[in-house]
Tab-separated table of N, CA and C and ligand atoms in Angstrom:
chain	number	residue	atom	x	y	z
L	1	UNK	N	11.238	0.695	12.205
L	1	UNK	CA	10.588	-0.603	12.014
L	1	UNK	C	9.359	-0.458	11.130
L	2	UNK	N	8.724	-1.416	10.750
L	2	UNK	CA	7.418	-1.647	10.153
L	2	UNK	C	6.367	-1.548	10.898
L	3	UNK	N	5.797	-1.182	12.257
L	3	UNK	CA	4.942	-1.250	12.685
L	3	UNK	C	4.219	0.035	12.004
L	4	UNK	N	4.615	0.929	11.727
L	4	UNK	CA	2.969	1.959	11.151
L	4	UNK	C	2.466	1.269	10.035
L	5	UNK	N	2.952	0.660	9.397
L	5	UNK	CA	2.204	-0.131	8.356
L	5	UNK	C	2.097	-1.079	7.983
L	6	UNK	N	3.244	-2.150	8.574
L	6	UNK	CA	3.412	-3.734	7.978
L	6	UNK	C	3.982	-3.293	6.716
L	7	UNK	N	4.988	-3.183	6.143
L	7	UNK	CA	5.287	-2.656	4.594
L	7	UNK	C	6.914	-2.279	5.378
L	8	UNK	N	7.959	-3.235	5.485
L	8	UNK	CA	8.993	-3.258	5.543
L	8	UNK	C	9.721	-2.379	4.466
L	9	UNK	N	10.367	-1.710	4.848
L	9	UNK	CA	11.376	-1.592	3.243
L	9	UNK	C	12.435	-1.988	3.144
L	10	UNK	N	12.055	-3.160	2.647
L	10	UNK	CA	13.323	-4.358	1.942
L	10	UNK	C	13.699	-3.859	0.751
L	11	UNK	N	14.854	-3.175	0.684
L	11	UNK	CA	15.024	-2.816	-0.684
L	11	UNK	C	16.415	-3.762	-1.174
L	12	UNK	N	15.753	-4.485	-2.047
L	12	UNK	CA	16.591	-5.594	-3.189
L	12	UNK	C	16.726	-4.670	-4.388
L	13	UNK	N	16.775	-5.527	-5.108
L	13	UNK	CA	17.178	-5.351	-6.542
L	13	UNK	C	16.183	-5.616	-7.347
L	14	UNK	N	14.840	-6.373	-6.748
L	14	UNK	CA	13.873	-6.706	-7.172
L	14	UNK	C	12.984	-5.495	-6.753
L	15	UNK	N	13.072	-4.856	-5.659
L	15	UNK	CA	12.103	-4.020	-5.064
L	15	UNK	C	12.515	-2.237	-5.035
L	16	UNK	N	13.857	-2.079	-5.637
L	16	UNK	CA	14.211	-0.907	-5.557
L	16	UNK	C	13.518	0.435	-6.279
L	17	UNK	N	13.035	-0.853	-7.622
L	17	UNK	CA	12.172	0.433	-8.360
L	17	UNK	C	11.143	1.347	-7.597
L	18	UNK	N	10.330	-0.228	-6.794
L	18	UNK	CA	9.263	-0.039	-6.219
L	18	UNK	C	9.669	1.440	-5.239
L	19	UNK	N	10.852	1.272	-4.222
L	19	UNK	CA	10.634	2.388	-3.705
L	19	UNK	C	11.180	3.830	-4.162
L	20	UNK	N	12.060	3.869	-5.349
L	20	UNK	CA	12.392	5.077	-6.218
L	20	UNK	C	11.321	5.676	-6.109
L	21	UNK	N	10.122	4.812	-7.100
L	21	UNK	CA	8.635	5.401	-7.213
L	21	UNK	C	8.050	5.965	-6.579
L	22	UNK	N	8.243	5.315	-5.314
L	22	UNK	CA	6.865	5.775	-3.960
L	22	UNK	C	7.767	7.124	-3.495
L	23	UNK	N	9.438	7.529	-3.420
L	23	UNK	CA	9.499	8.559	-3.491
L	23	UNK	C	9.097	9.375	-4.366
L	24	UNK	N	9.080	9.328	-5.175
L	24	UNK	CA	8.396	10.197	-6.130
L	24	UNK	C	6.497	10.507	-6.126
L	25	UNK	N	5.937	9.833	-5.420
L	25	UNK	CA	4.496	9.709	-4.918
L	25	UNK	C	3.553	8.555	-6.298
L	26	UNK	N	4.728	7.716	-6.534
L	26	UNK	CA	3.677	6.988	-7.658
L	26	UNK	C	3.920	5.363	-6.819
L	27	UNK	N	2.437	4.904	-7.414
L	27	UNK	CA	2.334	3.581	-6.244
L	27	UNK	C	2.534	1.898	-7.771
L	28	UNK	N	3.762	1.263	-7.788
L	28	UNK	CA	3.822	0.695	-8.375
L	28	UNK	C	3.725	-0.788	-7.983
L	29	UNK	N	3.162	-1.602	-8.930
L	29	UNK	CA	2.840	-2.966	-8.689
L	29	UNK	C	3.842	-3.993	-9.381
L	30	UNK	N	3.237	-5.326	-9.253
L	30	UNK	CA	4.524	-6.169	-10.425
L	30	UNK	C	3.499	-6.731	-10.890
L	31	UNK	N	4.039	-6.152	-12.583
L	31	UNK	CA	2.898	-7.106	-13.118
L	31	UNK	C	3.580	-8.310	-14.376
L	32	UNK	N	3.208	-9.356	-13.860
L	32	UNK	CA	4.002	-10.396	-15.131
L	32	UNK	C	3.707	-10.627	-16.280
L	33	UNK	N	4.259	-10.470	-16.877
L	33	UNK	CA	4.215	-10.851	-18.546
L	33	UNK	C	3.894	-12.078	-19.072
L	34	UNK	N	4.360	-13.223	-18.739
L	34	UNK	CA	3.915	-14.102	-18.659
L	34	UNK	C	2.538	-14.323	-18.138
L	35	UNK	N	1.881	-14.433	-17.170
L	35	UNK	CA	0.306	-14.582	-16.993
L	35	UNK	C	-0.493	-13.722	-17.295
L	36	UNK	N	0.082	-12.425	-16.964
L	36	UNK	CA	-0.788	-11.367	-16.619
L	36	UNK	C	-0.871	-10.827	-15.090
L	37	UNK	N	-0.761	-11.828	-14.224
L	37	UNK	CA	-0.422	-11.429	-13.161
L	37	UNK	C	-0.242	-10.421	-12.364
L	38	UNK	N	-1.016	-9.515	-11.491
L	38	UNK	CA	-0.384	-8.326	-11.013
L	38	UNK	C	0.226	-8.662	-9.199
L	39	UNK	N	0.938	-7.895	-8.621
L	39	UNK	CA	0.994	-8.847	-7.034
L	39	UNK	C	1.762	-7.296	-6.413
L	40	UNK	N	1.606	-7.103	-5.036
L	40	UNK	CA	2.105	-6.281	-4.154
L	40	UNK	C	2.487	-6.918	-2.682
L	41	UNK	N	3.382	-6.840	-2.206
L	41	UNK	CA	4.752	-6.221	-2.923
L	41	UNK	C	5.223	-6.656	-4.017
L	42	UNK	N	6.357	-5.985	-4.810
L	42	UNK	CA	7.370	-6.561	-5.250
L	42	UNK	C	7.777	-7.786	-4.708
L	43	UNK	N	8.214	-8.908	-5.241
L	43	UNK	CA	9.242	-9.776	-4.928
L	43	UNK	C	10.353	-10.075	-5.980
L	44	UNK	N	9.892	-9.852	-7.203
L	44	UNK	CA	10.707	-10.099	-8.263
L	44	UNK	C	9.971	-11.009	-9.047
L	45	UNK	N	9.173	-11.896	-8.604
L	45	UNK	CA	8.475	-13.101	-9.157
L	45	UNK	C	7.437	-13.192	-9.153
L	46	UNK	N	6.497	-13.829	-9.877
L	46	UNK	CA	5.103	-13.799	-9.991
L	46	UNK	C	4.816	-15.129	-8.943
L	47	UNK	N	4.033	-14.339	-7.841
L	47	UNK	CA	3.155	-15.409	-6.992
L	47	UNK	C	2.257	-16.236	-7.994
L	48	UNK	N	1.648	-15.962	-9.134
L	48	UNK	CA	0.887	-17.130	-9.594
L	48	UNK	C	1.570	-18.034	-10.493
L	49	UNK	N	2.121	-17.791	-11.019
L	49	UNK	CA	3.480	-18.640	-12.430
L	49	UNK	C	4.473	-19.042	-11.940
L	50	UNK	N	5.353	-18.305	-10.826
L	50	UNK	CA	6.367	-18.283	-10.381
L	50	UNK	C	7.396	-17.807	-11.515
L	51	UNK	N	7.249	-17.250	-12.488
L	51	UNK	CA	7.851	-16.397	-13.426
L	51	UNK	C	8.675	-15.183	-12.781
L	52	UNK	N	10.109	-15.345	-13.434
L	52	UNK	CA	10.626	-13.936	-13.259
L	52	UNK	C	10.664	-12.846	-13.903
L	53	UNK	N	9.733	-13.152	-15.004
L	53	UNK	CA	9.358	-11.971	-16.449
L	53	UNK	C	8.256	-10.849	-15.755
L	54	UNK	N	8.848	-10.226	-14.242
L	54	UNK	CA	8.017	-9.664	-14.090
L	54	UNK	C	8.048	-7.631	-14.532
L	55	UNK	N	7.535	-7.204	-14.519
L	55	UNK	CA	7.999	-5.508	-15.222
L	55	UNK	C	7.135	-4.701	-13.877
L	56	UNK	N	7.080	-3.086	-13.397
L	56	UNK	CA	6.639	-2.477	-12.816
L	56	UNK	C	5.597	-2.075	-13.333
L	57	UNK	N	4.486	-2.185	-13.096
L	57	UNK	CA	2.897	-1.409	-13.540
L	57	UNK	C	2.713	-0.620	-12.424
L	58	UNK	N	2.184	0.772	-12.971
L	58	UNK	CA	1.929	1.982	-12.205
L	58	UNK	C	0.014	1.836	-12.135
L	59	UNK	N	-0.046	2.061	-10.547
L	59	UNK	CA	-1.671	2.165	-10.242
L	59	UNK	C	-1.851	3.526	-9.956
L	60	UNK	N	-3.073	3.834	-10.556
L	60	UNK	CA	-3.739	5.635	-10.770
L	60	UNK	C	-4.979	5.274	-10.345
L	61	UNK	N	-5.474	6.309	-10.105
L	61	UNK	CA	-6.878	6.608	-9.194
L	61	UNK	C	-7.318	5.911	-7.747
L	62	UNK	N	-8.421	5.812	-7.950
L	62	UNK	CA	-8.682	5.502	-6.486
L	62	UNK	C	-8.686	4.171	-6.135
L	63	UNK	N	-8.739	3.487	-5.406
L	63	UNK	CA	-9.138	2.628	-4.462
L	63	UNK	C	-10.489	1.895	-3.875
L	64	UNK	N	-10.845	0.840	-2.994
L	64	UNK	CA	-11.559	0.802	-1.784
L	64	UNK	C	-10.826	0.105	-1.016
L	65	UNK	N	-11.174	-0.076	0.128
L	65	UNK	CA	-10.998	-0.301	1.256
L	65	UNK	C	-11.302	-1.538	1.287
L	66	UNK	N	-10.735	-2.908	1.161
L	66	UNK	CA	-10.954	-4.820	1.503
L	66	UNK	C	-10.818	-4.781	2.628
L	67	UNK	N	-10.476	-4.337	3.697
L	67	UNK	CA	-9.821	-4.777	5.134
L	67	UNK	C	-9.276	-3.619	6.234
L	68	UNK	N	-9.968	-3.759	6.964
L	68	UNK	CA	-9.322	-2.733	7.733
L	68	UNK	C	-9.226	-3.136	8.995
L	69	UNK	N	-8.027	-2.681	10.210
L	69	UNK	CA	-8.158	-2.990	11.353
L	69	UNK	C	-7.740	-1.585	12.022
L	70	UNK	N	-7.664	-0.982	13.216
L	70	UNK	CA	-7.637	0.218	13.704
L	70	UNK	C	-6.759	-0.147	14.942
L	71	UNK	N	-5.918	0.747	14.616
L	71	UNK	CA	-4.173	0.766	15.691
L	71	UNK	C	-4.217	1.402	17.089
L	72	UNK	N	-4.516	0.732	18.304
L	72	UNK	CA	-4.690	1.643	19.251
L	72	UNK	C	-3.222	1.919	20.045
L	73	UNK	N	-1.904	0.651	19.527
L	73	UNK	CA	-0.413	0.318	20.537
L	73	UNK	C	0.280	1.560	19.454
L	74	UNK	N	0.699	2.412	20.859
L	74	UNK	CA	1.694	3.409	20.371
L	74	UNK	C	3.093	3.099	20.183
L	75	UNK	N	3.238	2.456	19.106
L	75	UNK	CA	4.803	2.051	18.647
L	75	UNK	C	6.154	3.088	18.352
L	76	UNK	N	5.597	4.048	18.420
L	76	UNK	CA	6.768	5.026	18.059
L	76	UNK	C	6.103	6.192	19.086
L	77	UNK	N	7.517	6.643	19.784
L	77	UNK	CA	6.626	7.896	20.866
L	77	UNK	C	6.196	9.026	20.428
L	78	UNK	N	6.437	9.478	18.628
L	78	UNK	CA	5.495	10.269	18.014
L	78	UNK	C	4.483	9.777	17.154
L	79	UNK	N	3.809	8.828	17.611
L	79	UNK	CA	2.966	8.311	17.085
L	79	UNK	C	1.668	8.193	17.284
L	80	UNK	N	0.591	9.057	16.522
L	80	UNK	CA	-0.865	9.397	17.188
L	80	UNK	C	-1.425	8.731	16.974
L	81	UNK	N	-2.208	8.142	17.958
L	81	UNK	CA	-3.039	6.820	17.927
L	81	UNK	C	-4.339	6.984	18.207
L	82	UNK	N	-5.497	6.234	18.098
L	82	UNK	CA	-5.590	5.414	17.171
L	82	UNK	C	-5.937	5.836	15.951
L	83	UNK	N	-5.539	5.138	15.022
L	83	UNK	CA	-5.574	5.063	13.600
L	83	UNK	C	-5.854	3.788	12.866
L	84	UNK	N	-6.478	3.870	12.071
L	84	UNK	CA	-6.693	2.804	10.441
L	84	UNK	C	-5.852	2.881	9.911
L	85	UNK	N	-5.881	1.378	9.719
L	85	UNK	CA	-4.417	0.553	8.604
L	85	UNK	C	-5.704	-0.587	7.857
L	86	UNK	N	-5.513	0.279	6.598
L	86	UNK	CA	-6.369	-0.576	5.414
L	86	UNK	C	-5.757	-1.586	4.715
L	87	UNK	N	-6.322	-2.066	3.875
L	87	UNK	CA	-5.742	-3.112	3.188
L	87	UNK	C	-6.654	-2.902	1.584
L	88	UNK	N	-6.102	-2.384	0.943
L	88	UNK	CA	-6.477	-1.566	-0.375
L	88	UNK	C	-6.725	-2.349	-1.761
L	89	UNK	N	-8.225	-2.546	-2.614
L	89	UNK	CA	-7.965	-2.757	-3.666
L	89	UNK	C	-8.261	-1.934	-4.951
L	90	UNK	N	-7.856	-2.249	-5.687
L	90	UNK	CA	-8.116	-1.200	-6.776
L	90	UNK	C	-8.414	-1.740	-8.415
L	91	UNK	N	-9.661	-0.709	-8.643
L	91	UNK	CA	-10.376	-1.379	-10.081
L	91	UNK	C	-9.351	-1.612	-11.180
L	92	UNK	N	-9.242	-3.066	-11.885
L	92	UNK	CA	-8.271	-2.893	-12.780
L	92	UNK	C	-7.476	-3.694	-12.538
L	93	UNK	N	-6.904	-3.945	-11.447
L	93	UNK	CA	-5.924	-4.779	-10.958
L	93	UNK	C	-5.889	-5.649	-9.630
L	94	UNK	N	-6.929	-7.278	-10.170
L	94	UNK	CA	-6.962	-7.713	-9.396
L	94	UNK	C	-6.083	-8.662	-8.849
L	95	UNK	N	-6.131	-9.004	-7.884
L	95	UNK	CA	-5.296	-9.451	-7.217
L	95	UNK	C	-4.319	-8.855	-6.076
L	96	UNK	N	-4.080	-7.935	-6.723
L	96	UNK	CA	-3.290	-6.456	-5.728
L	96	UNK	C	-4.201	-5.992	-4.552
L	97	UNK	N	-3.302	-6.408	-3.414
L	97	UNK	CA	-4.019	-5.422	-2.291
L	97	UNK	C	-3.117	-4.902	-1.566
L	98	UNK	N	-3.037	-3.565	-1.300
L	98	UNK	CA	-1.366	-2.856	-0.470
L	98	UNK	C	-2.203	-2.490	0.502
L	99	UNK	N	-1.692	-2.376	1.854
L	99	UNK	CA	-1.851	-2.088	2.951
L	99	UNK	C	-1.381	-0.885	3.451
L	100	UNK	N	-2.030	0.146	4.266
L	100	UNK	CA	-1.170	1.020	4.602
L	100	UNK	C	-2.288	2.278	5.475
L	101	UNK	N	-1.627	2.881	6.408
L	101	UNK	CA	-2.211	4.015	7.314
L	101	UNK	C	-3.686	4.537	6.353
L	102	UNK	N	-4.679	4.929	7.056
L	102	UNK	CA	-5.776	5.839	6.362
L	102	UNK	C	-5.459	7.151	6.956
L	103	UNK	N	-5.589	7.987	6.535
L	103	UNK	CA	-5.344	9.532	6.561
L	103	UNK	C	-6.977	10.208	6.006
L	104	UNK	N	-6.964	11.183	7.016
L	104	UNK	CA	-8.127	11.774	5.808
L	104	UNK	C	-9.805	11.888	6.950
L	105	UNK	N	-9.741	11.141	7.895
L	105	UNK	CA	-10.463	10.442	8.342
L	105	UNK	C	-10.567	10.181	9.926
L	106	UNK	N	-11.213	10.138	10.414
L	106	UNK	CA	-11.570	9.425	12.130
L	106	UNK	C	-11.356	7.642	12.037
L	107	UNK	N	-10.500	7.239	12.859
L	107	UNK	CA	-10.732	5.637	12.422
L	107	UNK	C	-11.884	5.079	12.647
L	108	UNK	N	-13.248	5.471	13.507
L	108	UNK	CA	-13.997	5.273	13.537
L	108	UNK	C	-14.691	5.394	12.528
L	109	UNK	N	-14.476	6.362	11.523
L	109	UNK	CA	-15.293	6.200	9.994
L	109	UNK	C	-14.476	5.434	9.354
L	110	UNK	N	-13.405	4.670	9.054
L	110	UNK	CA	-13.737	3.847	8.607
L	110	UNK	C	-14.213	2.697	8.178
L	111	UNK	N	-14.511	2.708	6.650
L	111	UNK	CA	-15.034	1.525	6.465
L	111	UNK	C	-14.767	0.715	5.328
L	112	UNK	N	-15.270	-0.800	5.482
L	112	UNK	CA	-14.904	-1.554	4.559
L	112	UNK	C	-15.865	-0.697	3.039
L	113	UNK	N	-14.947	-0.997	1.811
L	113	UNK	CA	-15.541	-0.359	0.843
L	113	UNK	C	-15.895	1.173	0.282
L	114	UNK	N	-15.094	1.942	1.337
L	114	UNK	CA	-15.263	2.903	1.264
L	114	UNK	C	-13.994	3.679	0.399
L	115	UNK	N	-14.090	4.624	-0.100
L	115	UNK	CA	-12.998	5.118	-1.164
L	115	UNK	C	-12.100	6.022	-0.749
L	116	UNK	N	-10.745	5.437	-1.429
L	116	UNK	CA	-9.590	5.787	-0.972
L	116	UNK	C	-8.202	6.798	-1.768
L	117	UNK	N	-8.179	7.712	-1.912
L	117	UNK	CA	-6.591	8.058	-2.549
L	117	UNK	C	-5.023	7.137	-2.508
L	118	UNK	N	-4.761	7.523	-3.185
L	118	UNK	CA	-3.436	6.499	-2.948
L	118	UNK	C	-2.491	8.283	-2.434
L	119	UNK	N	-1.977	8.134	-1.551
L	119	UNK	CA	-0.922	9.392	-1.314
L	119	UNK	C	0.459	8.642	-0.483
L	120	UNK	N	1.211	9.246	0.007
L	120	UNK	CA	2.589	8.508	0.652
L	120	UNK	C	2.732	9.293	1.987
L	121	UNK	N	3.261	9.136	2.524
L	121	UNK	CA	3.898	9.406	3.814
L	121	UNK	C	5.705	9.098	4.230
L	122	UNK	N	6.161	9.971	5.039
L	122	UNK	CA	7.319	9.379	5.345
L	122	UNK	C	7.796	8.318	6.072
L	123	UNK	N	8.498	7.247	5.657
L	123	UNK	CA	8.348	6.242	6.555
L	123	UNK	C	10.018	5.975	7.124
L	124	UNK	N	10.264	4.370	7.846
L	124	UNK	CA	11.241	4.338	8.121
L	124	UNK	C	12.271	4.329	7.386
L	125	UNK	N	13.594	5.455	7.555
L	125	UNK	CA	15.427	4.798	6.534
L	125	UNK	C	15.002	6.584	5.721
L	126	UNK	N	13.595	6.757	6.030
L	126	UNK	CA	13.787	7.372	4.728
L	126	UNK	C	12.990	7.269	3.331
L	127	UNK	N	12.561	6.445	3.360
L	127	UNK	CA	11.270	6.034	2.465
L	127	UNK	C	10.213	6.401	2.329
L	128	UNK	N	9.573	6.538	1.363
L	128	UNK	CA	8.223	6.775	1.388
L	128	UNK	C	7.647	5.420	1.250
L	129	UNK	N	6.235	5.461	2.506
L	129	UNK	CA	5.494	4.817	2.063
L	129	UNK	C	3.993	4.363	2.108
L	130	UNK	N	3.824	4.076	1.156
L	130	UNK	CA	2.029	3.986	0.852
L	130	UNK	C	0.872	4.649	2.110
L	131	UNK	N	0.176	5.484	1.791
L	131	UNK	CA	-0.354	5.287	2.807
L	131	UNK	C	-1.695	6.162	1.807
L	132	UNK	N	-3.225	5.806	2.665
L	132	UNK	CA	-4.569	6.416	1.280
L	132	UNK	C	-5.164	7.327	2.619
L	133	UNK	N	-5.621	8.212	1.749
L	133	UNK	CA	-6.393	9.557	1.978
L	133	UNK	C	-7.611	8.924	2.153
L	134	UNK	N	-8.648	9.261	3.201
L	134	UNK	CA	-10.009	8.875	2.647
L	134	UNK	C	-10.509	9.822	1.596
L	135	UNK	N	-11.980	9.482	0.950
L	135	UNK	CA	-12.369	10.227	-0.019
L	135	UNK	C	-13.888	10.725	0.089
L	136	UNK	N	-14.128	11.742	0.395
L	136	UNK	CA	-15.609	12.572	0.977
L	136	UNK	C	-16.531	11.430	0.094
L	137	UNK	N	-17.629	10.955	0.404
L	137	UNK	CA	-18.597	10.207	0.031
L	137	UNK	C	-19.166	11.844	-0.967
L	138	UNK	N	-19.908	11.055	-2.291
L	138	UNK	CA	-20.210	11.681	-3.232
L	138	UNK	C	-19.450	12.317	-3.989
L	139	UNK	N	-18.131	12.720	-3.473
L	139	UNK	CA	-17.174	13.093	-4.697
L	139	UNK	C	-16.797	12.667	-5.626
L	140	UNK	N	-17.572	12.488	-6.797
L	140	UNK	CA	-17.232	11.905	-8.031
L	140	UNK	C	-17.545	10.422	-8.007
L	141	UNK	N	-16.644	9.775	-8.301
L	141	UNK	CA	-16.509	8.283	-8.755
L	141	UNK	C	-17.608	7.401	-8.681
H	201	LIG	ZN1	2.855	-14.976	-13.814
């Protein structure tokens, strides 16, 4: 099921690229041609135009942290709890926010705004999916 992350894997025909990619550890968006538009998930269509001229744009570097809530219901009986489930944005591409496990971290440190890796995890079917590293305060960026 979707409970470690909210991030179903619906894989269409619209969304298949999306998860080829994330096996491969690259985190892809939809971005439309028509507006400009970027949006996560996949749907095939641009939430702002409603355009189907949409293509895959690949997101690199880091992150912050828009949202976070911290998981204390053990949904799967190998499942270590509690944990942070962020809700991710990233410079460059607004509009996009992906959600997914924090790794890296105590859920008690996290925090809103705080900086994130994009990395993957194994998820349900078989999939990879999304999930961010925290990132040591002062390292770079
Ligand atoms: Zn559009």
């Amino acid at each position: 099921m979707d409970a470690t992350t909210g991030i179903p894997p619906a894989v269409t025909e619209e969304t298949e690229p999306f998860w080829t990619a994330a096996g491969e550890g690259r985190l892809l968006v939809e971005h439309c041609t028509s507006c400009g538009a970027e949006s996560f998930p996949p749907r095939g269509i641009c939430r702002s135009c409603r355009a189907r001229t949409t293509e895959p744009a690949e997101i690199t570097g880091r992150g912050r942290v828009y949202s976070l809530t911290v998981n204390h219901q053990r949904w799967l009986p190998d499942l270590e709890v509690p944990y942070a489930v962020v809700l991710v944005e990233f410079p460059g591409h607004p509009g996009v926010r992906v959600p997914g496990r924090l790794r890296g971290c105590a859920p008690e440190e996290a925090a809103i705004g705080m900086a994130v890796g994009i990395g993957f995890e194994p998820g349900p079917g078989g999939f990879a999916i999304p999930s961010f590293v925290a990132v040591p305060e002062g390292d770079g960026s």
